[in-house]
Amino acid sequence: MRLWSVFRKAMREQLRDRSTLAMTLLAAPLFCLLYFLMMGGSSTSYTALLVNQDGNPAVAEALRTVQYEDGAPLLKLRTVADRPAAEKLLRDREGDALVIIPPGFSAALQGGPASRYVLSGDLTNPRYTVAAILAATAVDGLVQQAVGAPPPVQFVEEPLGGSGSRTEFESYVPGIIMIAVEMLMFKFAMMLAAEVEAGTLRRLRLTRMTAFDLLGGISLTQMIVGAGAVLLTFATAALLGFESQGPLWVAILITTLATFSIIGFGLLTACYSRTTTEAAVVGTFPMLTVMFFSGSAFPLPRVPLFSLFGRVVSVYDILPPTHAVTALNKVLTMGAGLGEIGYELAAILVLSAVYFAAGVWLFHRRHMRVQL
Amino acid sequence: MAVLETIGLTKRFGSLVAVNDLSLKVEDGEVFGFLGPNGAGKTTAIHMMCGLLKPDAGQTLIHGRPAASGDPDTRARVGVCPQNIVLWGNMTCLEQLEFIGEMYGVARTEARRRGLALLEAMSLTDKRDRLARTLSGGMQRRLNLAMALVHDPAILVLDEPEAGLDPQSRVLVREFIKSLTRKKTVILTTHNMDEAERLADRVAIIDQGHLLTVDTPEALKRQVGPQVQVRASTLEDVFIAMTGRGLRE
């Protein structure tokens, strides 16, 4: 079977090109480590700056009680002597929100003249909103307690799935795992471009080999490399404290299917590349598009297009990795099983088949058929 | 019987007519020299003969069947040794011979047997497990030739097979081509008149896409003989007489 022969040949070449193989296998585990170091390996916390002109220690105490379930601080408090010093810290992004407690705040709590406290910050800083809400909730709680007027309606926060106990690093792991798969786009495109550049594809065109034999054989090798990269990334994440909430085999199934779609993108890249250098340059655009717009690098807001069978389809849903990231999040973070990701799996399968078929068709037209 | 026949083969690239109404027949078992200066249209003609390039007009028949039909059986009757070295650098000599054989539909054990025989014929037996990229240029050229033969084609197209070879390798390749005489039909493109004269049963000279002449080297030399006063004419004299002394781009 010629597809099998192509597979053996591509696997041999792959194993002998050790530097490229190492880069493909180790890029995502390295990303994993970098994300871990960036997040400090712990839960996200926000820095609240406090200028306490009143001197009431209860305010600082109330802000310090804003914590995760495990006691890790959600708000980190930094007391500052005056407003100008605090504003400098805000500008330098050394603080996310500033709370100014005015003189007479304690007196107001004890029935004295009404007082106003100030929340300030850089409104273009996405962390400001969260820090300000957390600080305001803490101060309001203190006020309600002090004046003996608890709110008539209270809320209880119930985290979805296992998300309540997740560190920020863990929340990024599904995306990082998809990056491991997305790295294959370059590799696959470069392997095909190398055949064009060396003239070996022209030699192969003289044989009985079909486009399906060639692309199928090389795709199989890339799926194995992809599986290796994913397992290494999982192992790295686990060593850094990541724990999957759902069955790991389902996550591996998702990434395997997603590999198929990435190979489709690699094929499309190879169609417009005659050299490995061209493949690396041309491949940057689809690689970055997929990486950023699928939510692999960081979560993106959904941009709805239309509804289909009661589901909102967004712009980025045309990218199979978008569904893979969503499905991985459901499994790894929310603890979902196979039955709960049926839609995402179906979307990955259908879209991957479309991209792969488009890639095979275009590659055949541009590189395999008799030249006009 | 003609194993390969071109009928009015024409190919244009924009305003350039690379091959113009080329009609010739290559007989079974002959070594057919295909000569022409740089840019004469030899490689374009060869690509059309192999079915790699679609002609704008005319056709090539291989054993009576159109080469451009896409029929893999027809394509597999031709073995091509390209002018450039076309090998997989990260595969050993034997691996690539086995692989290309399998791509032509030869069973793996048979491809291995033929690969080993070809490596011996090319004096590469001791290099069978060496990666192609680690071979010398001459060794790579010999392996390049072996790659065209592993599926045992009836027609062998050799595009400048002696280019880049040292004298020892040149003799080896020449002897090997001679050994194929009457067993296979060989189409040989070359700039080396001495090579063509020694090997070819018939020679076609092509220039600016036009076929100028086709005949045996002896007959061609007789035609040009009277123009060469002081010595016996050679195929190079014939070539210069036909294509002129002007340098080509």
Coordinates of C-alpha atoms in Angstrom, one line a residue:
Chain A
M1 CA 0.0 0.0 0.0
R2 CA 1.6 3.2 -1.2
L3 CA 0.1 5.4 1.6
W4 CA 1.9 3.1 4.1
S5 CA 5.2 3.4 2.2
V6 CA 4.9 7.2 2.2
F7 CA 4.1 7.0 6.0
R8 CA 7.3 5.0 6.6
K9 CA 9.4 7.3 4.5
A10 CA 8.0 10.4 6.2
M11 CA 8.5 8.9 9.6
R12 CA 12.1 8.1 8.9
E13 CA 12.8 11.6 7.6
Q14 CA 11.0 13.1 10.6
L15 CA 13.0 11.1 13.1
R16 CA 16.3 12.0 11.3
D17 CA 15.5 15.7 11.3
R18 CA 16.0 15.9 15.0
S19 CA 16.2 19.7 15.5
T20 CA 12.9 20.3 13.7
L21 CA 11.2 17.4 15.5
A22 CA 12.5 18.7 18.9
M23 CA 11.1 22.2 18.1
T24 CA 7.7 20.8 17.2
L25 CA 7.5 18.5 20.2
L26 CA 8.9 21.0 22.8
A27 CA 7.4 24.3 21.7
A28 CA 4.1 23.8 23.5
P29 CA 5.6 22.4 26.7
L30 CA 7.9 25.4 26.7
F31 CA 4.8 27.7 26.3
C32 CA 3.3 25.8 29.2
L33 CA 6.3 26.6 31.4
L34 CA 6.3 30.2 30.3
Y35 CA 2.6 30.7 31.1
F36 CA 3.2 29.1 34.5
L37 CA 6.0 31.5 35.2
M38 CA 4.0 34.4 34.0
M39 CA 1.0 33.5 36.2
G40 CA 3.3 32.8 39.1
G41 CA 1.7 29.4 39.2
S42 CA -1.0 30.5 41.6
S43 CA -4.5 32.0 41.4
T44 CA -4.9 35.5 39.9
S45 CA -4.9 38.3 42.3
Y46 CA -5.5 42.1 41.9
T47 CA -3.6 44.8 43.7
A48 CA -5.8 47.3 45.6
L49 CA -4.0 50.5 46.7
L50 CA -5.4 52.0 49.9
V51 CA -5.0 55.7 51.0
N52 CA -6.6 55.6 54.4
Q53 CA -7.1 59.3 55.4
D54 CA -9.5 58.2 58.1
G55 CA -7.2 55.8 59.8
N56 CA -9.9 53.1 60.5
P57 CA -8.1 49.8 60.4
A58 CA -11.3 47.9 59.6
V59 CA -11.2 49.0 56.0
A60 CA -7.8 47.4 55.4
E61 CA -9.1 44.3 57.2
A62 CA -12.2 44.2 55.0
L63 CA -10.1 44.4 51.8
R64 CA -7.8 41.6 53.0
T65 CA -10.7 39.2 53.5
V66 CA -11.3 39.1 49.7
Q67 CA -9.9 35.6 49.2
Y68 CA -10.3 32.4 47.2
E69 CA -11.9 29.4 48.8
D70 CA -8.5 28.0 49.6
G71 CA -7.5 31.2 51.4
A72 CA -5.3 32.6 48.6
P73 CA -5.6 36.4 48.3
L74 CA -7.9 37.6 45.5
L75 CA -7.1 41.2 46.5
K76 CA -3.6 42.1 47.4
L77 CA -3.6 45.2 49.6
R78 CA -1.0 47.9 49.5
T79 CA -1.3 50.9 51.7
V80 CA 0.0 54.1 50.3
A81 CA 0.7 57.4 52.2
D82 CA -1.1 59.8 49.9
R83 CA -3.0 60.1 46.6
P84 CA -0.1 61.4 44.4
A85 CA 2.0 58.5 45.4
A86 CA -0.9 56.1 44.8
E87 CA -1.6 57.6 41.3
K88 CA 2.0 57.1 40.3
L89 CA 1.7 53.5 41.2
L90 CA -1.5 53.2 39.1
R91 CA 0.3 54.8 36.1
D92 CA 3.2 52.4 36.5
R93 CA 0.6 49.5 36.7
E94 CA 1.9 48.6 40.1
G95 CA -1.7 48.8 41.3
D96 CA -5.0 48.0 39.7
A97 CA -7.5 50.1 41.7
L98 CA -7.1 52.9 44.3
V99 CA -9.5 53.2 47.3
I100 CA -9.4 56.5 49.1
I101 CA -11.1 56.5 52.5
P102 CA -11.7 60.2 53.5
P103 CA -11.4 61.7 56.9
G104 CA -14.7 61.3 58.8
F105 CA -15.5 57.9 57.2
S106 CA -15.6 56.2 60.7
A107 CA -17.7 59.0 62.0
A108 CA -20.2 58.5 59.2
L109 CA -20.5 54.8 60.0
Q110 CA -21.4 55.9 63.6
G111 CA -24.2 58.2 62.5
G112 CA -22.1 61.3 61.8
P113 CA -22.3 63.4 58.6
A114 CA -22.5 61.4 55.4
S115 CA -19.2 60.6 53.8
R116 CA -18.0 59.5 50.3
Y117 CA -15.1 57.2 49.5
V118 CA -13.3 57.3 46.1
L119 CA -12.5 54.5 43.7
S120 CA -9.9 55.5 41.1
G121 CA -7.9 53.8 38.5
D122 CA -6.9 53.6 34.8
L123 CA -10.2 52.6 33.1
T124 CA -8.3 51.3 30.1
N125 CA -6.6 48.7 32.3
P126 CA -8.8 45.6 32.0
R127 CA -7.8 44.6 35.5
Y128 CA -9.2 47.8 37.0
T129 CA -12.8 46.7 36.7
V130 CA -12.4 43.5 38.6
A131 CA -10.2 45.1 41.3
A132 CA -12.7 48.0 41.7
I133 CA -15.7 45.7 42.0
L134 CA -14.0 43.5 44.5
A135 CA -12.8 46.5 46.6
A136 CA -16.2 48.2 46.4
T137 CA -18.0 44.9 47.5
A138 CA -15.6 44.7 50.5
V139 CA -16.1 48.3 51.6
D140 CA -19.9 48.1 51.1
G141 CA -19.9 44.9 53.2
L142 CA -18.1 46.8 55.9
V143 CA -20.5 49.7 55.8
Q144 CA -23.6 47.4 55.9
Q145 CA -22.2 45.6 58.8
A146 CA -21.3 48.8 60.7
V147 CA -24.7 50.4 60.2
G148 CA -26.6 47.1 60.9
A149 CA -28.3 47.1 57.6
P150 CA -27.6 43.9 55.8
P151 CA -28.9 43.8 52.2
P152 CA -32.4 42.2 51.9
V153 CA -31.2 40.0 49.1
Q154 CA -27.8 38.2 49.2
F155 CA -26.1 36.2 46.5
V156 CA -24.1 33.0 46.7
E157 CA -21.4 32.3 44.2
E158 CA -21.4 28.8 42.8
P159 CA -18.5 28.1 40.4
L160 CA -19.3 26.1 37.3
G161 CA -17.7 22.7 37.3
G162 CA -14.4 22.7 38.9
S163 CA -13.6 26.2 37.9
G164 CA -13.8 27.6 41.4
S165 CA -10.6 25.7 42.4
R166 CA -8.7 26.5 39.2
T167 CA -5.6 28.6 39.1
E168 CA -5.3 31.0 36.2
F169 CA -2.5 28.9 34.9
E170 CA -4.8 25.9 34.8
S171 CA -7.4 27.9 32.9
Y172 CA -4.8 28.5 30.1
V173 CA -3.8 24.9 29.8
P174 CA -6.5 23.9 27.2
G175 CA -5.4 26.7 24.9
I176 CA -1.7 25.8 25.4
I177 CA -2.5 22.2 24.4
M178 CA -4.1 23.5 21.2
I179 CA -0.9 25.5 20.5
A180 CA 0.9 22.1 20.6
V181 CA -1.4 21.0 17.8
E182 CA -1.3 24.3 15.9
M183 CA 2.5 24.2 15.7
L184 CA 2.1 21.3 13.3
M185 CA 0.8 23.6 10.7
F186 CA 4.4 24.9 10.0
K187 CA 5.8 21.4 10.1
F188 CA 3.4 19.9 7.7
A189 CA 3.5 22.8 5.2
M190 CA 7.3 22.7 5.3
M191 CA 7.5 18.9 4.7
L192 CA 5.4 19.3 1.6
A193 CA 7.2 22.4 0.4
A194 CA 10.5 20.5 0.8
E195 CA 9.2 17.9 -1.6
V196 CA 8.4 20.7 -4.1
E197 CA 11.7 22.5 -3.6
A198 CA 13.9 19.4 -3.9
G199 CA 12.0 18.3 -7.1
T200 CA 11.1 15.0 -5.4
L201 CA 7.4 15.8 -5.8
R202 CA 8.0 15.9 -9.6
R203 CA 9.7 12.6 -9.4
L204 CA 6.8 11.2 -7.5
R205 CA 4.3 12.6 -9.9
L206 CA 5.8 10.2 -12.5
T207 CA 4.9 7.2 -10.4
R208 CA 1.6 5.7 -9.5
M209 CA 1.4 7.6 -6.3
T210 CA -1.8 9.7 -5.8
A211 CA -2.2 12.9 -3.9
F212 CA -4.1 10.9 -1.3
D213 CA -1.2 8.5 -0.8
L214 CA 1.2 11.4 -0.3
L215 CA -0.9 13.6 1.9
G216 CA -2.4 10.7 3.8
G217 CA 1.0 9.2 4.6
I218 CA 2.5 12.5 5.7
S219 CA -0.6 13.4 7.7
L220 CA -0.4 10.2 9.6
T221 CA 3.2 11.0 10.7
Q222 CA 2.1 14.5 11.8
M223 CA -0.8 13.1 13.8
I224 CA 1.7 10.9 15.7
V225 CA 4.0 13.9 16.2
G226 CA 1.0 15.9 17.3
A227 CA -0.1 13.3 19.8
G228 CA 3.5 13.2 21.2
A229 CA 3.5 17.0 21.5
V230 CA 0.1 17.0 23.2
L231 CA 1.2 14.2 25.7
L232 CA 4.4 16.1 26.5
T233 CA 2.4 19.3 27.1
F234 CA -0.1 17.4 29.3
A235 CA 2.9 16.0 31.3
T236 CA 4.5 19.4 31.6
A237 CA 1.2 20.9 32.8
A238 CA 0.7 18.1 35.3
L239 CA 4.2 18.6 36.7
L240 CA 3.3 22.2 37.2
G241 CA 0.2 21.4 39.2
F242 CA -2.5 21.1 36.5
E243 CA -5.2 18.5 37.2
S244 CA -7.8 17.5 34.6
Q245 CA -11.4 17.7 35.9
G246 CA -12.7 15.4 33.1
P247 CA -11.5 12.2 31.4
L248 CA -8.1 12.7 29.8
W249 CA -8.8 10.3 26.9
V250 CA -11.6 12.6 25.8
A251 CA -9.2 15.5 25.7
I252 CA -6.8 13.4 23.7
L253 CA -9.6 12.5 21.3
I254 CA -10.4 16.2 20.8
T255 CA -6.8 17.1 20.1
T256 CA -6.4 14.2 17.7
L257 CA -9.4 15.3 15.7
A258 CA -8.1 18.9 15.8
T259 CA -4.8 17.8 14.4
F260 CA -6.6 16.7 11.3
S261 CA -7.9 20.3 10.8
I262 CA -4.5 21.8 11.4
I263 CA -3.1 19.5 8.7
G264 CA -5.8 21.0 6.4
F265 CA -4.5 24.5 7.2
G266 CA -0.9 23.2 6.6
L267 CA -2.0 21.8 3.2
L268 CA -3.5 25.1 2.2
T269 CA -0.2 26.8 3.2
A270 CA 1.8 24.3 1.2
C271 CA -0.3 25.0 -1.9
Y272 CA 1.2 28.5 -2.0
S273 CA 4.7 27.6 -1.1
R274 CA 7.5 26.3 -3.4
T275 CA 10.2 26.4 -0.8
T276 CA 10.5 25.7 2.9
T277 CA 11.3 29.3 3.5
E278 CA 8.1 30.3 1.7
A279 CA 6.1 27.8 3.8
A280 CA 7.5 29.4 7.0
V281 CA 6.7 32.9 5.8
V282 CA 3.3 32.1 4.3
G283 CA 2.4 29.9 7.2
T284 CA 2.7 32.7 9.7
F285 CA -0.6 34.2 8.7
P286 CA -2.8 31.2 9.1
M287 CA -0.8 30.1 12.2
L288 CA -1.4 33.4 14.0
T289 CA -5.0 33.6 12.8
V290 CA -5.8 30.2 14.2
M291 CA -3.8 30.8 17.4
F292 CA -5.4 34.1 18.3
F293 CA -8.9 33.8 16.8
S294 CA -9.6 30.3 18.1
G295 CA -9.0 31.4 21.7
S296 CA -5.9 29.3 22.1
A297 CA -3.6 32.1 23.1
F298 CA -6.3 33.9 25.3
P299 CA -10.1 33.8 25.5
L300 CA -11.9 36.0 23.0
P301 CA -15.4 37.4 23.1
R302 CA -17.9 35.7 20.7
V303 CA -19.0 37.7 17.7
P304 CA -22.4 36.2 16.8
L305 CA -23.3 35.6 13.2
F306 CA -26.5 33.7 13.2
S307 CA -28.4 31.0 15.0
L308 CA -28.6 27.4 13.9
F309 CA -30.7 24.8 15.6
G310 CA -30.8 27.0 18.6
R311 CA -27.1 27.5 18.8
V312 CA -25.4 30.9 18.2
V313 CA -22.7 30.6 15.5
S314 CA -20.0 33.1 15.8
V315 CA -17.4 34.4 13.4
Y316 CA -14.5 32.4 14.9
D317 CA -16.6 29.2 14.7
I318 CA -15.4 28.7 11.1
L319 CA -12.0 27.7 12.7
P320 CA -12.1 24.1 13.9
P321 CA -9.6 24.9 16.8
T322 CA -12.2 27.3 18.3
H323 CA -14.4 24.2 18.9
A324 CA -11.5 22.2 20.1
V325 CA -10.5 24.9 22.7
T326 CA -14.2 25.1 23.9
A327 CA -14.4 21.3 24.2
L328 CA -11.0 21.1 26.0
N329 CA -12.2 23.8 28.4
K330 CA -15.4 21.8 29.1
V331 CA -13.5 18.6 29.7
L332 CA -10.4 19.8 31.5
T333 CA -11.9 22.7 33.5
M334 CA -15.6 21.8 33.9
G335 CA -15.1 18.1 34.1
A336 CA -17.4 17.3 31.1
G337 CA -17.5 13.9 29.5
L338 CA -17.8 12.7 25.9
G339 CA -21.6 13.1 26.0
E340 CA -21.4 16.8 26.8
I341 CA -19.1 17.8 23.9
G342 CA -21.0 16.2 21.0
Y343 CA -21.7 19.5 19.3
E344 CA -18.0 20.6 19.4
L345 CA -16.8 17.2 18.2
A346 CA -19.2 17.2 15.3
A347 CA -18.2 20.8 14.4
I348 CA -14.5 19.8 14.6
L349 CA -15.1 16.7 12.4
V350 CA -17.1 18.5 9.7
L351 CA -14.9 21.6 9.5
S352 CA -11.7 19.5 9.6
A353 CA -13.0 17.4 6.7
V354 CA -13.9 20.6 4.8
Y355 CA -10.4 22.2 5.3
F356 CA -8.6 18.9 4.6
A357 CA -10.6 18.2 1.4
A358 CA -10.1 21.8 0.3
G359 CA -6.3 21.4 0.9
V360 CA -6.1 18.1 -1.0
W361 CA -8.0 19.5 -3.9
L362 CA -5.9 22.7 -4.1
F363 CA -2.6 20.9 -3.6
H364 CA -3.5 18.5 -6.4
R365 CA -4.3 21.4 -8.7
R366 CA -1.2 23.3 -7.9
H367 CA 1.4 20.7 -7.5
M368 CA 0.3 17.2 -8.6
R369 CA -1.5 17.4 -11.9
V370 CA 0.1 17.7 -15.4
Q371 CA 1.2 21.4 -15.6
L372 CA -0.5 23.6 -18.1
Chain B
M1 CA 8.1 -0.3 -34.0
A2 CA 8.1 3.2 -32.4
V3 CA 7.8 2.9 -28.6
L4 CA 7.6 6.7 -28.3
E5 CA 6.3 9.1 -30.9
T6 CA 5.7 12.8 -30.7
I7 CA 3.2 14.3 -33.1
G8 CA 3.3 18.1 -33.7
L9 CA 4.3 18.7 -30.1
T10 CA 4.2 22.4 -29.4
K11 CA 4.6 24.4 -26.2
R12 CA 4.5 28.2 -25.7
F13 CA 5.4 30.2 -22.6
G14 CA 3.9 33.6 -23.3
S15 CA 5.4 34.8 -26.6
L16 CA 8.2 32.2 -26.5
V17 CA 7.7 29.1 -28.5
A18 CA 9.8 26.6 -26.5
V19 CA 8.9 23.6 -28.6
N20 CA 7.5 24.1 -32.1
D21 CA 5.7 21.3 -34.0
L22 CA 8.1 18.5 -32.9
S23 CA 7.4 15.2 -34.6
L24 CA 9.7 12.3 -34.1
K25 CA 9.7 8.5 -33.5
V26 CA 11.9 6.6 -31.1
E27 CA 12.3 3.0 -32.0
D28 CA 12.3 0.1 -29.6
G29 CA 15.7 -0.7 -28.1
E30 CA 17.6 2.2 -29.6
V31 CA 19.7 4.8 -27.8
F32 CA 18.3 8.1 -29.1
G33 CA 20.4 11.2 -28.6
F34 CA 18.5 14.5 -28.2
L35 CA 20.9 17.4 -28.7
G36 CA 20.5 21.1 -28.7
P37 CA 22.2 24.2 -27.3
N38 CA 21.0 25.8 -24.0
G39 CA 17.4 26.9 -24.2
A40 CA 16.7 24.8 -27.3
G41 CA 13.6 23.2 -25.8
K42 CA 15.1 19.8 -24.9
T43 CA 13.9 19.7 -21.3
T44 CA 10.5 21.1 -22.2
A45 CA 10.1 18.4 -24.9
I46 CA 11.2 15.8 -22.4
H47 CA 8.7 17.0 -19.8
M48 CA 5.9 16.7 -22.4
M49 CA 7.1 13.3 -23.4
C50 CA 6.9 12.1 -19.8
G51 CA 3.5 13.6 -19.2
L52 CA 4.7 16.2 -16.7
L53 CA 3.8 19.1 -18.9
K54 CA 0.7 19.5 -21.1
P55 CA 1.5 20.5 -24.7
D56 CA -0.4 23.4 -26.2
A57 CA -0.7 21.3 -29.4
G58 CA 0.2 17.8 -30.5
Q59 CA 0.7 14.8 -28.3
T60 CA 3.2 12.1 -27.3
L61 CA 2.3 8.5 -27.7
I62 CA 4.0 5.9 -25.5
H63 CA 3.4 2.4 -26.9
G64 CA 0.5 4.0 -28.9
R65 CA -1.1 5.6 -25.8
P66 CA -1.1 9.4 -25.0
A67 CA 1.4 10.3 -22.3
A68 CA -0.7 13.1 -21.0
S69 CA -3.7 10.9 -20.4
G70 CA -2.8 10.6 -16.7
D71 CA -2.8 6.9 -17.1
P72 CA -0.3 5.6 -14.5
D73 CA 0.5 2.5 -16.5
T74 CA 1.6 4.6 -19.4
R75 CA 3.6 6.9 -17.1
A76 CA 5.3 3.9 -15.4
R77 CA 6.7 2.7 -18.8
V78 CA 9.1 5.6 -18.6
G79 CA 12.0 6.1 -16.2
V80 CA 13.3 9.6 -15.9
C81 CA 16.8 10.6 -14.7
P82 CA 16.5 14.4 -14.3
Q83 CA 19.3 16.8 -15.0
N84 CA 19.3 18.0 -11.3
I85 CA 20.0 15.6 -8.5
V86 CA 16.6 14.7 -7.1
L87 CA 17.0 12.6 -3.9
W88 CA 15.7 12.6 -0.4
G89 CA 18.6 13.7 1.7
N90 CA 17.5 12.0 4.9
M91 CA 17.0 8.6 3.4
T92 CA 19.7 6.0 2.7
C93 CA 20.5 4.9 -0.8
L94 CA 18.7 1.6 -0.5
E95 CA 15.7 3.2 1.3
Q96 CA 15.1 5.6 -1.5
L97 CA 15.4 2.9 -4.2
E98 CA 12.9 0.7 -2.3
F99 CA 10.6 3.7 -1.8
I100 CA 10.5 4.8 -5.4
G101 CA 10.0 1.2 -6.5
E102 CA 7.0 0.9 -4.2
M103 CA 5.6 4.1 -5.6
Y104 CA 5.7 2.6 -9.0
G105 CA 3.9 -0.5 -7.7
V106 CA 6.8 -2.8 -7.3
A107 CA 6.5 -5.1 -4.3
R108 CA 8.9 -4.2 -1.4
T109 CA 11.0 -7.3 -1.6
E110 CA 11.4 -7.0 -5.3
A111 CA 12.1 -3.3 -5.0
R112 CA 14.8 -4.2 -2.5
R113 CA 16.3 -6.9 -4.8
R114 CA 16.4 -4.5 -7.7
G115 CA 17.7 -1.7 -5.5
L116 CA 20.6 -3.8 -4.4
A117 CA 21.4 -4.8 -8.0
L118 CA 21.3 -1.2 -9.2
L119 CA 23.6 -0.1 -6.3
E120 CA 26.0 -2.8 -7.4
A121 CA 25.8 -1.6 -11.0
M122 CA 26.5 1.9 -9.9
S123 CA 29.3 0.9 -7.5
L124 CA 27.4 2.1 -4.5
T125 CA 26.9 -1.2 -2.7
D126 CA 29.1 -0.1 0.3
K127 CA 27.1 3.1 0.5
R128 CA 23.7 1.4 0.7
D129 CA 23.0 2.5 4.3
R130 CA 24.5 6.0 3.9
L131 CA 22.1 9.0 3.9
A132 CA 22.0 10.5 0.4
R133 CA 23.0 13.9 1.7
T134 CA 26.3 12.5 2.9
L135 CA 27.3 11.2 -0.5
S136 CA 29.7 13.0 -2.8
G137 CA 28.2 14.8 -5.9
G138 CA 29.3 12.0 -8.2
M139 CA 27.8 9.3 -6.0
Q140 CA 24.5 11.2 -5.8
R141 CA 24.4 11.5 -9.6
R142 CA 24.9 7.7 -9.9
L143 CA 22.1 7.1 -7.4
N144 CA 20.0 9.6 -9.3
L145 CA 20.3 7.4 -12.4
A146 CA 19.5 4.2 -10.4
M147 CA 16.3 5.8 -9.2
A148 CA 15.0 6.0 -12.8
L149 CA 15.5 2.2 -13.3
V150 CA 14.2 0.5 -10.2
H151 CA 10.7 0.0 -11.7
D152 CA 12.3 -1.6 -14.8
P153 CA 10.8 0.9 -17.3
A154 CA 10.8 0.1 -21.1
I155 CA 11.9 3.7 -21.9
L156 CA 14.6 5.5 -20.0
V157 CA 15.0 9.2 -20.3
L158 CA 18.4 10.5 -19.3
D159 CA 18.7 14.3 -19.0
E160 CA 22.5 15.0 -19.2
P161 CA 23.5 11.9 -17.2
E162 CA 27.2 12.6 -17.4
A163 CA 27.0 16.2 -16.1
G164 CA 29.1 16.8 -13.0
L165 CA 30.7 13.3 -13.1
D166 CA 34.4 12.7 -12.8
P167 CA 36.1 10.7 -15.6
Q168 CA 35.9 7.4 -13.7
S169 CA 32.2 7.8 -12.9
R170 CA 31.6 9.0 -16.5
V171 CA 33.1 5.8 -17.9
L172 CA 31.0 3.7 -15.4
V173 CA 27.7 5.5 -16.4
R174 CA 28.6 5.2 -20.1
E175 CA 29.3 1.5 -19.8
F176 CA 26.0 1.1 -17.9
I177 CA 24.0 2.9 -20.6
K178 CA 25.7 0.7 -23.2
S179 CA 24.7 -2.4 -21.2
L180 CA 21.1 -1.3 -21.6
T181 CA 21.3 -1.2 -25.4
R182 CA 18.6 -3.4 -27.0
K183 CA 17.1 -4.1 -23.6
K184 CA 15.6 -0.7 -23.2
T185 CA 14.9 2.3 -25.2
V186 CA 17.1 5.2 -24.1
I187 CA 16.5 8.8 -24.8
L188 CA 19.6 10.8 -24.0
T189 CA 19.8 14.6 -23.8
T190 CA 23.3 15.9 -23.6
H191 CA 25.7 18.8 -24.5
N192 CA 28.5 16.3 -24.7
M193 CA 28.9 15.4 -28.4
D194 CA 31.5 12.8 -27.6
E195 CA 29.0 11.1 -25.3
A196 CA 26.2 11.2 -27.9
E197 CA 28.5 9.9 -30.6
R198 CA 29.7 7.0 -28.5
L199 CA 26.3 6.0 -27.3
A200 CA 23.5 7.1 -29.6
D201 CA 22.1 5.0 -32.5
R202 CA 20.3 8.0 -33.8
V203 CA 20.6 11.7 -33.0
A204 CA 18.0 14.5 -33.1
I205 CA 19.2 18.1 -33.1
I206 CA 16.8 20.7 -31.9
D207 CA 17.2 24.5 -31.7
Q208 CA 14.8 27.2 -30.8
G209 CA 12.1 24.6 -30.5
H210 CA 12.5 23.3 -34.0
L211 CA 13.7 19.9 -34.9
L212 CA 16.6 20.4 -37.3
T213 CA 17.6 16.9 -38.2
V214 CA 17.3 13.3 -37.1
D215 CA 19.8 10.6 -38.3
T216 CA 22.6 8.3 -37.3
P217 CA 25.8 10.0 -36.1
E218 CA 27.6 8.6 -39.1
A219 CA 25.1 9.8 -41.6
L220 CA 25.1 13.3 -40.1
K221 CA 28.9 13.4 -40.2
R222 CA 28.8 12.5 -43.8
Q223 CA 26.4 15.3 -44.5
V224 CA 28.7 17.8 -42.9
G225 CA 32.0 16.2 -44.0
P226 CA 32.6 18.3 -47.1
Q227 CA 32.4 21.5 -45.0
V228 CA 35.3 20.3 -42.8
Q229 CA 38.4 20.4 -44.9
V230 CA 41.4 19.4 -42.7
R231 CA 40.2 16.4 -40.6
A232 CA 37.5 13.8 -40.2
S233 CA 34.2 15.4 -39.2
T234 CA 32.8 14.9 -35.7
L235 CA 29.3 15.1 -34.3
E236 CA 30.3 18.4 -32.8
D237 CA 31.0 19.7 -36.3
V238 CA 27.5 18.6 -37.3
F239 CA 26.1 20.3 -34.2
I240 CA 27.9 23.6 -34.9
A241 CA 27.0 23.5 -38.5
M242 CA 23.3 23.0 -37.7
T243 CA 22.9 25.4 -34.7
G244 CA 25.6 28.1 -35.5
R245 CA 28.4 29.5 -33.4
G246 CA 26.4 32.2 -31.6
L247 CA 26.3 31.9 -27.9
R248 CA 23.0 31.2 -26.2
E249 CA 21.6 32.7 -23.1

